[in-house]
Amino acid sequence: MRLGGNLISLWMRHLPVKKCHPTKLISGLLCVCLCAMVYLGYKASYPYAGTGVIQTRTEPPVPSIRCHVNKTYVPRGRAKSPRMGVPRSAVDHKTDDRLRIDNQILVLVETQYSQLGQDIVAVLEANKMKFKMEAASKTLPYLTYMDKGRYGVIIFENLEAYVNMDMWNRQLLDKYCREYKVGMIIFSKSREDSLLSAKVQGFPLYINSQLQLRDFEMNPYSQVLRVTRAGEVWSGTLPGDDWTVFIANHSTYESVAVARLNGHQGNDPDHDPDGDHGPKSKDYYMNSATQTTVIHDMGKFDGVKRILFGNGFKFWLNRLLFLDSISFLSHGKVSIPLERYILVDVDDIFVGKPGIRMKAHDVNAMVSAQRSWRQYVDNFHFNLGFSGRYFHHGHPDEDEGDTQLLDKKDEFWWFPHVWRHTQPHKVDNTTRLQHDMEKNYDFAKKNGIAVNGQYAVAPHHSGVYPVHDPLFEAWKSVWKVKVTSTEEYPHLKPPRKRRGFVYRGIKVLPRQTCGLFTHTLFIDRYPGGRARLEANIRGGALFQSILYNPINIFMTHMPNFANDRLALYTFESVFKFVQCWTNLEMKSVPPIQLSDLYFNMYPEEKNPIWQDPCNDKRHLAIWSVNKTCDRLPRFLVIGPQKTGTTALYTFLAMHPAIYSNYPSRQTFEEVQFFSGNNYLKGLDWYMSFFPLPSNASSEFLFEKSATYFDKRHVPERAAALLPKARLITILISPAKRAYSWYQHIRAHKDPTAMKYTFYEVITAGSDAERSLQALSRRCLIPGLYAQHLDKWLSHYKAKQLLVLDGELLKINPMAVMNRVQKFLLIQPYFDYSKKLRYDRKKGFYCQVTNNDHTKCLGRSKGQ
């Protein structure tokens, strides 16, 4: 408001106020205020427009990362890394031994909520490693199944918990590790009340605690290292003053990583914080001048291999060593690949406010960087996304930048957005979306931009997840799209849980952020300061994204390549950092190949998991306003089949406040969404079966699908979409249920049921014909009630589940339905005694119609 105030002050000094009419004075003041508001609004919309406001750029920042990778010493007996010209198998931890272990990890924590325990789980989740977390208590989980070990690695959050186990459990655990060749990772946690120096009970090992350290480096002689590259020294003070170091008194121990006491340089001639003095002797890594922070117990003392960490994950290098330890101790069964595929998308290459867009020299810098980076990332190309409507919409020198992009178009890969950068979820008309895309297609053809990449990205990830069907239809029609990417599935945060899926033949890959956004233009204005950006690069979130994800699609924006060119600075820095500290090999391939690689690695992710958009503000913001969560059911009748579910469905539909789904042509009153291929048709398809309630708070939508009860994926799918729903199951004797199913399919002339007696069906063995085995399973498996209910209760709370007695429903349905009403907390109360009547001829209760007649189910129903 300073500008507006100065104008008013100047005007008032020269205005003959005494001669001015009050009305004119007020009008003049309003005019001046309006002008000031317009000016300030313009400044807010175009913060770098106009002279004197654009930040003057001298030179863009230059990456300062320097490593000594070419000077790294690899001693005899220690395999070189792939980048040093030795085959990758040389740094794998695979063994020729016949192992009888699963590739699952057992994590034993103090409590489910301890910080280090959560950090361990986060790393395992980020690397998609199978694990089971248990509290370290008096009872161990089952370690074996028949003659096979359930776990390939065992992790203890706390060394004290391990050494203080009761004798029986300790002997059992150590015996398991020896017999199945399973190793342990153990963290030593410093506490305020910890002894500063102590012997580890039962081991020839001492620990010193509560230390502050500096100058961290890896032992290149260690066989544990795989992803981690030795030879560098992390100079300076390490985070935290609670480090534990290990002092060994036995040949079974070997250092994996060492550091030095903070403030102590010592007189060791091998000490070299800058890493410039060449290779160090093997004795250096176990002498008194260095402090061992990660130590390898090779099993010579008691036959069990262990790796002990003197700190958690506050220090980034411990994350690398943790992954290497898992690989080493599991004999390579639980290892991350060494290849990393990198794709850097530049969204909205022509979209940006005047004053912050790219100029010709910025484009040239992109081309130069792209060529230079191929020494770090094989075949690297920037992937440019375009909305042609905004071509040449900047200042003249910025329009020259647009022209230069087209002149250099063959240097880059390209992918389309939409013509006007429209958010697709706001357009329910497929034809309109197609028309918008066709304009972008024509722009590309006119300017010679390659249009055969079959990859596209929606503005703001709109319409990808939650899925907007018109977008997928338009993409396939205009661009023949086969691949897209989003950061929204299943949620934006935490990034480690992002996944891919396939919908309508289009592969959706997870997208990663890199710490750069449309507003991050200058390094001295970076949110949190330059130090925060550097931390992101040097072992932080960006580095960890490359470490944890074999396939990375990074999202950047056009302004990140103009102004201070922060994208060029950031990615060159992190590529150098990865090369310095890891043995990862980075390369780039087009999106189509990326999608094939991704789903070959993670085929289990092809089928999506639909979730309630209303439970995520970001999802709700990119979901069509014409859709509503009120069309999702509030409770489910989950079966099983032949227990009375159809009768229950009929009685529920009699209630004036309860509404069932519309019938299906194929499966009649059952939608069968969660239990079969209907699930792949998407959320829109499912919601189309439900009416829009006039009052969502008092009206109850429900569906009954008896196939839900025993199908493997149904509890997870239902809980993802309907986490607050209530569940109703109705049970009868498993024997009666099996016989009822047998009679049911005999009534439908099933050839196998017609050929075999019920006894022959339920006693069929593994040598029986396949059709007989299949029929036997359908008779018997749904009757394993406890097993199936346990799966449901792993996703829903017990208070959300109501178990009904099917026999009681037959003889006293009024009492059962009153219990259902109470469970659903439904109003108004409905008196079923006035609407149900026992039919002597049928032998069960039937619905009373308006003309006082009864309407009964068929002979095979309701009994």
GROMACS .gro file of C-alpha atoms in nm, residues 522-786:
model
  265
  522PHE     CA    1   1.616  -1.794  -0.753
  523ILE     CA    2   1.853  -1.975  -0.523
  524ASP     CA    3   1.869  -1.697  -0.264
  525ARG     CA    4   1.489  -1.705  -0.240
  526TYR     CA    5   1.461  -2.082  -0.206
  527PRO     CA    6   1.213  -2.167   0.073
  528GLY     CA    7   1.419  -2.243   0.380
  529GLY     CA    8   1.733  -2.101   0.221
  530ARG     CA    9   2.004  -2.248   0.002
  531ALA     CA   10   2.111  -2.484   0.279
  532ARG     CA   11   1.777  -2.660   0.255
  533LEU     CA   12   1.819  -2.717  -0.119
  534GLU     CA   13   2.172  -2.848  -0.061
  535ALA     CA   14   2.047  -3.087   0.208
  536ASN     CA   15   1.783  -3.212  -0.036
  537ILE     CA   16   2.060  -3.295  -0.283
  538ARG     CA   17   2.329  -3.423  -0.046
  539GLY     CA   18   2.169  -3.731   0.104
  540GLY     CA   19   1.824  -3.575   0.149
  541ALA     CA   20   1.487  -3.635  -0.014
  542LEU     CA   21   1.597  -3.594  -0.378
  543PHE     CA   22   1.896  -3.823  -0.336
  544GLN     CA   23   1.683  -4.078  -0.149
  545SER     CA   24   1.425  -4.074  -0.428
  546ILE     CA   25   1.692  -4.191  -0.672
  547LEU     CA   26   1.828  -4.440  -0.419
  548TYR     CA   27   1.493  -4.600  -0.336
  549ASN     CA   28   1.318  -4.593  -0.675
  550PRO     CA   29   1.457  -4.795  -0.967
  551ILE     CA   30   1.240  -4.579  -1.193
  552ASN     CA   31   1.213  -4.204  -1.134
  553ILE     CA   32   0.995  -3.963  -1.329
  554PHE     CA   33   1.070  -3.618  -1.192
  555MET     CA   34   0.835  -3.324  -1.233
  556THR     CA   35   0.987  -2.984  -1.309
  557HIS     CA   36   0.849  -2.664  -1.459
  558MET     CA   37   0.964  -2.423  -1.728
  559PRO     CA   38   1.057  -2.139  -1.483
  560ASN     CA   39   1.303  -2.379  -1.313
  561PHE     CA   40   1.511  -2.364  -1.633
  562ALA     CA   41   1.496  -1.982  -1.661
  563ASN     CA   42   1.591  -1.726  -1.398
  564ASP     CA   43   1.859  -1.899  -1.184
  565ARG     CA   44   1.820  -2.226  -1.378
  566LEU     CA   45   1.769  -2.409  -1.051
  567ALA     CA   46   1.672  -2.731  -1.230
  568LEU     CA   47   2.009  -2.745  -1.407
  569TYR     CA   48   2.190  -2.676  -1.081
  570THR     CA   49   1.986  -2.926  -0.879
  571PHE     CA   50   1.999  -3.222  -1.113
  572GLU     CA   51   2.364  -3.186  -1.208
  573SER     CA   52   2.447  -3.169  -0.837
  574VAL     CA   53   2.248  -3.477  -0.744
  575PHE     CA   54   2.378  -3.677  -1.042
  576LYS     CA   55   2.734  -3.600  -0.933
  577PHE     CA   56   2.649  -3.685  -0.574
  578VAL     CA   57   2.500  -4.021  -0.673
  579GLN     CA   58   2.812  -4.096  -0.876
  580CYS     CA   59   3.040  -4.005  -0.585
  581TRP     CA   60   2.873  -4.207  -0.313
  582THR     CA   61   2.702  -4.502  -0.483
  583ASN     CA   62   2.754  -4.776  -0.739
  584LEU     CA   63   2.422  -4.699  -0.905
  585GLU     CA   64   2.415  -4.680  -1.284
  586MET     CA   65   2.180  -4.412  -1.414
  587LYS     CA   66   2.024  -4.423  -1.758
  588SER     CA   67   1.725  -4.285  -1.942
  589VAL     CA   68   1.474  -4.445  -2.179
  590PRO     CA   69   1.144  -4.315  -2.328
  591PRO     CA   70   0.825  -4.346  -2.118
  592ILE     CA   71   0.689  -4.645  -2.309
  593GLN     CA   72   0.996  -4.848  -2.220
  594LEU     CA   73   0.986  -4.714  -1.864
  595SER     CA   74   0.631  -4.843  -1.822
  596ASP     CA   75   0.728  -5.190  -1.943
  597LEU     CA   76   1.024  -5.196  -1.704
  598TYR     CA   77   0.813  -5.076  -1.413
  599PHE     CA   78   0.535  -5.332  -1.441
  600ASN     CA   79   0.782  -5.610  -1.507
  601MET     CA   80   0.938  -5.518  -1.171
  602TYR     CA   81   0.605  -5.470  -0.992
  603PRO     CA   82   0.336  -5.675  -1.171
  604GLU     CA   83   0.127  -5.679  -0.852
  605GLU     CA   84   0.060  -5.307  -0.895
  606LYS     CA   85  -0.126  -5.337  -1.226
  607ASN     CA   86  -0.466  -5.359  -1.061
  608PRO     CA   87  -0.556  -5.026  -0.897
  609ILE     CA   88  -0.689  -4.974  -0.546
  610TRP     CA   89  -0.982  -4.731  -0.560
  611GLN     CA   90  -1.016  -4.496  -0.264
  612ASP     CA   91  -1.278  -4.248  -0.145
  613PRO     CA   92  -1.187  -3.912  -0.307
  614CYS     CA   93  -1.363  -3.729  -0.025
  615ASN     CA   94  -1.102  -3.851   0.226
  616ASP     CA   95  -0.820  -3.658   0.054
  617LYS     CA   96  -0.848  -3.282  -0.002
  618ARG     CA   97  -0.616  -3.294  -0.302
  619HIS     CA   98  -0.820  -3.571  -0.462
  620LEU     CA   99  -1.143  -3.390  -0.396
  621ALA     CA  100  -1.000  -3.076  -0.561
  622ILE     CA  101  -0.934  -3.265  -0.887
  623TRP     CA  102  -1.258  -3.463  -0.891
  624SER     CA  103  -1.556  -3.359  -1.100
  625VAL     CA  104  -1.805  -3.139  -0.916
  626ASN     CA  105  -2.077  -3.352  -1.077
  627LYS     CA  106  -1.969  -3.652  -0.871
  628THR     CA  107  -2.040  -3.706  -0.505
  629CYS     CA  108  -1.934  -3.951  -0.237
  630ASP     CA  109  -2.295  -3.963  -0.124
  631ARG     CA  110  -2.347  -4.227  -0.395
  632LEU     CA  111  -2.120  -4.470  -0.211
  633PRO     CA  112  -2.284  -4.733   0.014
  634ARG     CA  113  -2.281  -4.693   0.389
  635PHE     CA  114  -2.289  -5.065   0.459
  636LEU     CA  115  -2.226  -5.396   0.283
  637VAL     CA  116  -2.379  -5.740   0.316
  638ILE     CA  117  -2.074  -5.954   0.242
  639GLY     CA  118  -2.215  -6.307   0.239
  640PRO     CA  119  -2.119  -6.587   0.223
  641GLN     CA  120  -2.332  -6.755  -0.040
  642LYS     CA  121  -2.621  -6.986   0.058
  643THR     CA  122  -2.660  -6.858   0.413
  644GLY     CA  123  -2.970  -6.640   0.372
  645THR     CA  124  -2.818  -6.325   0.218
  646THR     CA  125  -3.096  -6.284  -0.040
  647ALA     CA  126  -3.361  -6.298   0.232
  648LEU     CA  127  -3.168  -6.043   0.434
  649TYR     CA  128  -3.135  -5.824   0.124
  650THR     CA  129  -3.511  -5.840   0.070
  651PHE     CA  130  -3.591  -5.750   0.431
  652LEU     CA  131  -3.346  -5.459   0.428
  653ALA     CA  132  -3.499  -5.315   0.111
  654MET     CA  133  -3.835  -5.302   0.289
  655HIS     CA  134  -3.705  -5.031   0.527
  656PRO     CA  135  -3.810  -4.680   0.411
  657ALA     CA  136  -3.465  -4.530   0.487
  658ILE     CA  137  -3.259  -4.806   0.320
  659TYR     CA  138  -3.189  -4.810  -0.053
  660SER     CA  139  -3.018  -5.092  -0.238
  661ASN     CA  140  -2.818  -5.071  -0.557
  662TYR     CA  141  -2.978  -5.090  -0.898
  663PRO     CA  142  -2.982  -5.446  -1.037
  664SER     CA  143  -2.715  -5.569  -1.274
  665ARG     CA  144  -2.803  -5.739  -1.602
  666GLN     CA  145  -2.539  -6.004  -1.542
  667THR     CA  146  -2.547  -6.059  -1.164
  668PHE     CA  147  -2.902  -5.945  -1.079
  669GLU     CA  148  -2.926  -5.785  -0.731
  670GLU     CA  149  -2.552  -5.819  -0.673
  671VAL     CA  150  -2.301  -5.566  -0.810
  672GLN     CA  151  -2.002  -5.790  -0.734
  673PHE     CA  152  -1.768  -5.493  -0.770
  674PHE     CA  153  -1.492  -5.576  -0.524
  675SER     CA  154  -1.468  -5.948  -0.601
  676GLY     CA  155  -1.403  -5.969  -0.975
  677ASN     CA  156  -1.323  -5.796  -1.302
  678ASN     CA  157  -1.594  -5.537  -1.241
  679TYR     CA  158  -1.348  -5.372  -1.006
  680LEU     CA  159  -1.128  -5.278  -1.301
  681LYS     CA  160  -1.417  -5.081  -1.454
  682GLY     CA  161  -1.356  -4.808  -1.201
  683LEU     CA  162  -1.530  -4.595  -0.943
  684ASP     CA  163  -1.765  -4.420  -1.186
  685TRP     CA  164  -1.900  -4.757  -1.296
  686TYR     CA  165  -1.959  -4.861  -0.935
  687MET     CA  166  -2.133  -4.539  -0.832
  688SER     CA  167  -2.366  -4.561  -1.133
  689PHE     CA  168  -2.543  -4.848  -0.954
  690PHE     CA  169  -2.656  -4.627  -0.667
  691PRO     CA  170  -2.923  -4.355  -0.655
  692LEU     CA  171  -2.835  -4.007  -0.539
  693PRO     CA  172  -2.990  -3.983  -0.192
  694SER     CA  173  -3.208  -3.682  -0.122
  695ASN     CA  174  -3.075  -3.671   0.233
  696ALA     CA  175  -2.735  -3.838   0.272
  697SER     CA  176  -2.741  -3.815   0.652
  698SER     CA  177  -3.066  -4.008   0.702
  699GLU     CA  178  -3.076  -4.237   0.397
  700PHE     CA  179  -2.866  -4.553   0.385
  701LEU     CA  180  -2.730  -4.695   0.060
  702PHE     CA  181  -2.613  -5.054   0.066
  703GLU     CA  182  -2.522  -5.341  -0.156
  704LYS     CA  183  -2.523  -5.718  -0.106
  705SER     CA  184  -2.270  -5.936  -0.285
  706ALA     CA  185  -2.234  -6.278  -0.126
  707THR     CA  186  -1.909  -6.342  -0.317
  708TYR     CA  187  -1.730  -6.080  -0.105
  709PHE     CA  188  -1.694  -6.292   0.208
  710ASP     CA  189  -1.418  -6.530   0.101
  711LYS     CA  190  -1.247  -6.361  -0.196
  712ARG     CA  191  -0.883  -6.275  -0.122
  713HIS     CA  192  -0.859  -5.909  -0.226
  714VAL     CA  193  -1.206  -5.793  -0.122
  715PRO     CA  194  -1.137  -5.679   0.238
  716GLU     CA  195  -0.845  -5.460   0.127
  717ARG     CA  196  -1.038  -5.314  -0.167
  718ALA     CA  197  -1.352  -5.248   0.035
  719ALA     CA  198  -1.160  -5.085   0.319
  720ALA     CA  199  -0.973  -4.858   0.077
  721LEU     CA  200  -1.294  -4.722  -0.077
  722LEU     CA  201  -1.533  -4.756   0.217
  723PRO     CA  202  -1.321  -4.734   0.535
  724LYS     CA  203  -1.614  -4.619   0.749
  725ALA     CA  204  -1.869  -4.864   0.611
  726ARG     CA  205  -2.039  -5.120   0.830
  727LEU     CA  206  -2.034  -5.488   0.739
  728ILE     CA  207  -2.299  -5.752   0.786
  729THR     CA  208  -2.232  -6.123   0.744
  730ILE     CA  209  -2.480  -6.404   0.799
  731LEU     CA  210  -2.363  -6.752   0.893
  732ILE     CA  211  -2.512  -7.099   0.923
  733SER     CA  212  -2.350  -7.434   0.989
  734PRO     CA  213  -2.059  -7.474   0.743
  735ALA     CA  214  -2.183  -7.826   0.661
  736LYS     CA  215  -2.532  -7.699   0.577
  737ARG     CA  216  -2.383  -7.418   0.371
  738ALA     CA  217  -2.168  -7.662   0.171
  739TYR     CA  218  -2.462  -7.893   0.103
  740SER     CA  219  -2.686  -7.599   0.007
  741TRP     CA  220  -2.426  -7.483  -0.246
  742TYR     CA  221  -2.400  -7.834  -0.387
  743GLN     CA  222  -2.777  -7.854  -0.432
  744HIS     CA  223  -2.781  -7.504  -0.581
  745ILE     CA  224  -2.545  -7.587  -0.865
  746ARG     CA  225  -2.711  -7.924  -0.921
  747ALA     CA  226  -3.032  -7.730  -0.976
  748HIS     CA  227  -2.843  -7.535  -1.244
  749LYS     CA  228  -2.740  -7.866  -1.409
  750ASP     CA  229  -2.369  -7.826  -1.341
  751PRO     CA  230  -2.215  -8.134  -1.508
  752THR     CA  231  -1.967  -8.204  -1.228
  753ALA     CA  232  -2.234  -8.179  -0.958
  754MET     CA  233  -2.462  -8.403  -1.161
  755LYS     CA  234  -2.185  -8.661  -1.194
  756TYR     CA  235  -2.068  -8.684  -0.831
  757THR     CA  236  -2.242  -8.725  -0.496
  758PHE     CA  237  -2.200  -8.466  -0.222
  759TYR     CA  238  -1.977  -8.704  -0.029
  760GLU     CA  239  -1.755  -8.754  -0.333
  761VAL     CA  240  -1.731  -8.379  -0.379
  762ILE     CA  241  -1.627  -8.288  -0.025
  763THR     CA  242  -1.378  -8.577   0.002
  764ALA     CA  243  -1.208  -8.511  -0.333
  765GLY     CA  244  -0.829  -8.525  -0.306
  766SER     CA  245  -0.542  -8.377  -0.503
  767ASP     CA  246  -0.556  -8.662  -0.754
  768ALA     CA  247  -0.919  -8.587  -0.851
  769GLU     CA  248  -1.005  -8.424  -1.181
  770ARG     CA  249  -0.975  -8.046  -1.184
  771SER     CA  250  -1.346  -7.973  -1.214
  772LEU     CA  251  -1.415  -8.188  -0.909
  773GLN     CA  252  -1.142  -8.017  -0.707
  774ALA     CA  253  -1.283  -7.676  -0.806
  775LEU     CA  254  -1.632  -7.777  -0.697
  776SER     CA  255  -1.496  -7.914  -0.370
  777ARG     CA  256  -1.323  -7.583  -0.299
  778ARG     CA  257  -1.641  -7.383  -0.367
  779CYS     CA  258  -1.831  -7.604  -0.126
  780LEU     CA  259  -1.576  -7.601   0.154
  781ILE     CA  260  -1.359  -7.287   0.144
  782PRO     CA  261  -1.637  -7.030   0.210
  783GLY     CA  262  -1.714  -7.228   0.526
  784LEU     CA  263  -1.376  -7.149   0.681
  785TYR     CA  264  -1.548  -6.868   0.868
  786ALA     CA  265  -1.274  -6.784   1.120
   0.00000   0.00000   0.00000
